[in-house]
Amino acid sequence: AQSVAQPEDQVNVAEGNPLTVKCTYSVSGNPYLFWYVQYPNRGLQFLLKYITGDNLVKGSYGFEAEFNKSQTSFHLKKPSALVSDSALYFCAVRAPMDSNYQLIWGAGTKLIIKP
Amino acid sequence: ETGVTQTPRHLVMGMTNKKSLKCEQHLGHNAMYWYKQSAKKPLELMFVYSLEERVENNSVPSRFSPECPNSSHLFLHLHTLQPEDSALYLCASSRTSGGPDTQYFGPGTRLTVL
């Protein structure tokens, strides 16, 4: 079955340190990959997506993600964390043979940035 | 978050009530979605409308009834809900280019069923 895994329920990082939020997937074919962020009492906000081309994708708020086909991963990264980055992060994947509307979602990772 | 708006933001209802959630998108998109978000679980896609036609219905109980009168508005009509239906209900919209279009979300309606 096709799936997305975010192996860490929570990630704690000190402000100013680099952060990584992990995402691995299991889908057929070449996937389309997305990251979203959800702040408390808000909807999901789009951060970035990988469609094709350069494996390193840059997105909003200084975030970037690297597509690694051999490891079937799409980890979200930021060189220097801010307290305001504390939020819930979701990885999502669209398998190329799936409906245009169906995304496979991870369960989310809570990111806590400590001052 | 002005691109996709949802009302009400919070709703408390009894199991015998009938209520409706409203979503409006101002992005010129022609696909709209309803999702259910429960704590520590992946988002669950409920319904998708494209060009005002329902294109996805993911085995959602009939106590949830969607309506899409035009490409900018989407409703979710609720009746005889169960306590396990308590969740955050998110609306989203996207283009329908046939490719991996980005979905843009509203702030959600926090629903509590007593």
Coordinates of C-alpha atoms in Angstrom, one line a residue:
Chain A
A1 CA 0.0 0.0 0.0
Q2 CA 1.1 3.5 -0.7
S3 CA 2.1 5.5 2.4
V4 CA 3.9 8.4 3.8
A5 CA 5.8 8.2 7.1
Q6 CA 6.9 11.0 9.4
P7 CA 8.9 8.9 11.8
E8 CA 9.1 11.6 14.6
D9 CA 6.0 12.8 16.4
Q10 CA 8.0 15.7 17.8
V11 CA 11.4 17.3 17.1
N12 CA 13.0 19.7 19.6
V13 CA 15.7 22.1 18.4
A14 CA 17.4 25.1 20.0
E15 CA 17.0 28.4 18.3
G16 CA 19.7 29.1 15.8
N17 CA 20.5 25.5 15.3
P18 CA 19.8 23.7 12.0
L19 CA 16.6 21.7 11.9
T20 CA 15.4 18.6 10.0
V21 CA 11.9 17.2 9.8
K22 CA 11.9 13.7 8.2
C23 CA 9.6 12.3 5.6
T24 CA 9.8 9.0 3.8
Y25 CA 7.3 7.6 1.3
S26 CA 6.3 4.4 -0.5
V27 CA 4.5 5.0 -3.8
S28 CA 4.8 3.6 -7.3
G29 CA 6.5 5.7 -9.9
N30 CA 8.0 9.2 -9.6
P31 CA 6.1 11.0 -6.9
Y32 CA 5.1 14.6 -6.4
L33 CA 6.1 15.7 -2.9
F34 CA 4.8 18.5 -0.7
W35 CA 5.4 20.1 2.7
Y36 CA 2.8 22.1 4.6
V37 CA 3.0 23.9 8.0
Q38 CA 0.1 24.4 10.4
Y39 CA 0.3 27.0 13.1
P40 CA -2.0 26.7 16.2
N41 CA -5.6 27.4 15.3
R42 CA -4.8 27.9 11.7
G43 CA -5.2 25.9 8.5
L44 CA -2.3 24.4 6.5
Q45 CA 0.0 26.7 4.7
F46 CA 2.0 25.5 1.7
L47 CA 5.8 25.6 2.1
L48 CA 7.2 23.9 -1.0
K49 CA 6.9 21.1 -3.5
Y50 CA 9.0 18.8 -5.6
I51 CA 7.8 18.0 -9.1
T52 CA 10.9 17.3 -11.2
G53 CA 14.4 18.6 -11.8
D54 CA 16.8 19.8 -9.1
N55 CA 16.6 17.6 -6.0
L56 CA 16.9 20.6 -3.7
V57 CA 13.8 22.6 -3.5
K58 CA 13.6 26.0 -1.8
G59 CA 10.4 27.3 -0.2
S60 CA 8.9 29.8 2.1
Y61 CA 10.3 31.2 5.3
G62 CA 13.8 29.9 4.5
F63 CA 12.9 26.2 4.4
E64 CA 14.2 23.8 1.8
A65 CA 13.8 20.1 1.2
E66 CA 15.9 17.5 -0.6
F67 CA 14.4 14.7 -2.7
N68 CA 16.3 11.5 -2.4
K69 CA 15.0 8.9 -4.8
S70 CA 17.2 6.1 -3.6
Q71 CA 16.2 6.6 0.0
T72 CA 12.6 7.5 -0.9
S73 CA 12.9 10.5 1.3
F74 CA 11.9 14.2 1.2
H75 CA 13.3 15.7 4.4
L76 CA 12.5 19.3 5.3
K77 CA 15.5 21.5 6.5
K78 CA 16.4 24.9 7.6
P79 CA 19.9 26.1 8.4
S80 CA 19.0 28.2 11.5
A81 CA 15.8 27.7 13.4
L82 CA 13.6 30.5 14.7
V83 CA 11.2 30.2 17.7
S84 CA 8.4 31.3 15.3
D85 CA 9.1 28.0 13.3
S86 CA 7.4 26.1 16.1
A87 CA 4.4 24.5 14.5
L88 CA 3.0 21.2 13.1
Y89 CA 4.6 20.1 9.8
F90 CA 3.0 17.7 7.3
C91 CA 4.5 15.9 4.4
A92 CA 2.2 14.8 1.5
V93 CA 2.8 12.8 -1.6
R94 CA 0.9 12.4 -4.9
A95 CA 1.6 9.2 -6.8
P96 CA 1.7 9.9 -10.5
M97 CA -0.9 7.4 -11.4
D98 CA -3.3 8.6 -8.7
S99 CA -6.2 11.0 -9.1
N100 CA -5.1 14.6 -9.5
Y101 CA -6.8 15.4 -6.2
Q102 CA -5.6 12.6 -4.0
L103 CA -2.7 13.3 -1.7
I104 CA -1.3 10.7 0.7
W105 CA -0.6 12.6 4.0
G106 CA 1.8 11.9 6.8
A107 CA 0.5 12.2 10.4
G108 CA 2.5 15.3 11.1
T109 CA 5.6 16.3 13.1
K110 CA 5.4 18.8 15.9
L111 CA 8.4 21.1 15.8
I112 CA 9.4 22.9 18.9
I113 CA 12.1 25.5 18.8
K114 CA 13.4 26.5 22.2
P115 CA 15.0 30.0 22.9
Chain B
E1 CA -5.5 33.4 5.0
T2 CA -7.8 35.5 3.1
G3 CA -7.5 33.3 0.0
V4 CA -9.8 30.6 1.5
T5 CA -12.2 31.5 4.2
Q6 CA -14.4 29.2 6.4
T7 CA -17.3 29.9 8.7
P8 CA -18.0 29.3 11.4
R9 CA -14.6 28.9 13.0
H10 CA -16.0 27.0 15.9
L11 CA -19.2 25.0 16.2
V12 CA -20.8 23.0 19.0
M13 CA -23.7 20.9 18.1
G14 CA -25.8 18.1 19.6
M15 CA -26.3 14.8 17.9
T16 CA -29.8 15.7 16.6
N17 CA -28.9 19.1 15.2
K18 CA -28.5 20.1 11.6
K19 CA -25.8 22.6 10.8
S20 CA -23.8 23.7 7.7
L21 CA -20.1 24.6 7.2
K22 CA -19.3 27.2 4.6
C23 CA -16.2 27.7 2.6
E24 CA -15.3 30.4 0.1
Q25 CA -12.2 30.7 -2.1
H26 CA -11.0 34.0 -3.7
L27 CA -8.2 32.5 -5.7
G28 CA -9.9 31.8 -9.0
H29 CA -9.5 28.1 -8.5
N30 CA -12.0 25.5 -9.8
A31 CA -11.5 22.6 -7.5
M32 CA -12.5 22.5 -3.9
Y33 CA -12.0 20.0 -1.1
W34 CA -13.3 19.0 2.3
Y35 CA -10.8 17.3 4.7
K36 CA -11.2 16.0 8.2
Q37 CA -8.3 16.5 10.6
S38 CA -8.1 14.5 13.8
A39 CA -5.2 14.8 16.3
K40 CA -2.1 12.8 15.4
K41 CA -3.7 11.3 12.2
P42 CA -3.1 12.0 8.6
L43 CA -5.6 14.3 6.9
E44 CA -8.6 12.5 5.6
L45 CA -10.0 13.6 2.2
M46 CA -13.8 13.6 2.3
F47 CA -15.0 15.2 -0.9
V48 CA -13.6 16.9 -4.0
Y49 CA -15.5 19.1 -6.4
S50 CA -14.0 20.0 -9.8
L51 CA -15.8 22.5 -12.0
E52 CA -18.8 22.1 -9.6
E53 CA -19.0 18.4 -10.1
R54 CA -18.2 15.9 -7.4
V55 CA -15.2 13.9 -8.4
E56 CA -14.2 12.2 -5.2
N57 CA -16.2 10.8 -2.3
N58 CA -14.1 8.8 0.0
S59 CA -16.6 6.5 1.7
V60 CA -17.9 9.3 3.9
P61 CA -21.0 8.6 6.0
S62 CA -24.2 10.0 4.6
R63 CA -24.6 12.2 7.6
F64 CA -22.1 14.5 5.8
S65 CA -23.6 16.0 2.7
P66 CA -21.5 18.4 0.5
E67 CA -22.8 21.1 -1.8
C68 CA -21.0 23.1 -4.4
P69 CA -23.2 25.7 -6.0
N70 CA -20.4 27.4 -7.9
S71 CA -16.6 27.3 -8.2
S72 CA -16.1 29.7 -5.3
H73 CA -18.4 28.2 -2.7
L74 CA -18.5 24.9 -0.9
F75 CA -20.8 23.7 1.9
L76 CA -20.8 20.7 4.2
H77 CA -24.2 20.0 5.6
L78 CA -24.2 18.1 8.9
H79 CA -27.0 16.1 10.4
T80 CA -27.3 13.5 13.2
L81 CA -23.6 13.5 13.8
Q82 CA -21.8 11.3 16.3
P83 CA -19.3 12.4 19.0
E84 CA -16.4 10.7 16.9
D85 CA -17.1 13.3 14.2
S86 CA -15.6 16.0 16.4
A87 CA -12.6 17.3 14.6
L88 CA -11.2 20.2 12.6
Y89 CA -12.8 20.4 9.2
L90 CA -10.6 22.0 6.6
C91 CA -11.6 23.3 3.2
A92 CA -9.0 23.7 0.4
S93 CA -9.0 24.8 -3.2
S94 CA -6.7 24.3 -6.2
R95 CA -6.5 24.7 -9.9
T96 CA -7.3 21.7 -12.1
S97 CA -4.5 21.7 -14.6
G98 CA -4.2 18.0 -14.5
G99 CA -0.8 18.2 -12.9
P100 CA 0.3 18.3 -9.2
D101 CA -1.5 21.4 -8.3
T102 CA -0.9 22.9 -4.9
Q103 CA -3.9 22.9 -2.5
Y104 CA -4.5 26.0 -0.5
F105 CA -6.3 25.7 2.8
G106 CA -8.7 27.7 4.9
P107 CA -8.4 28.1 8.7
G108 CA -10.8 25.3 9.4
T109 CA -13.9 24.9 11.5
R110 CA -13.4 23.3 14.9
L111 CA -16.5 21.0 15.3
T112 CA -17.5 19.5 18.7
V113 CA -20.4 17.1 18.8
L114 CA -21.9 16.5 22.2

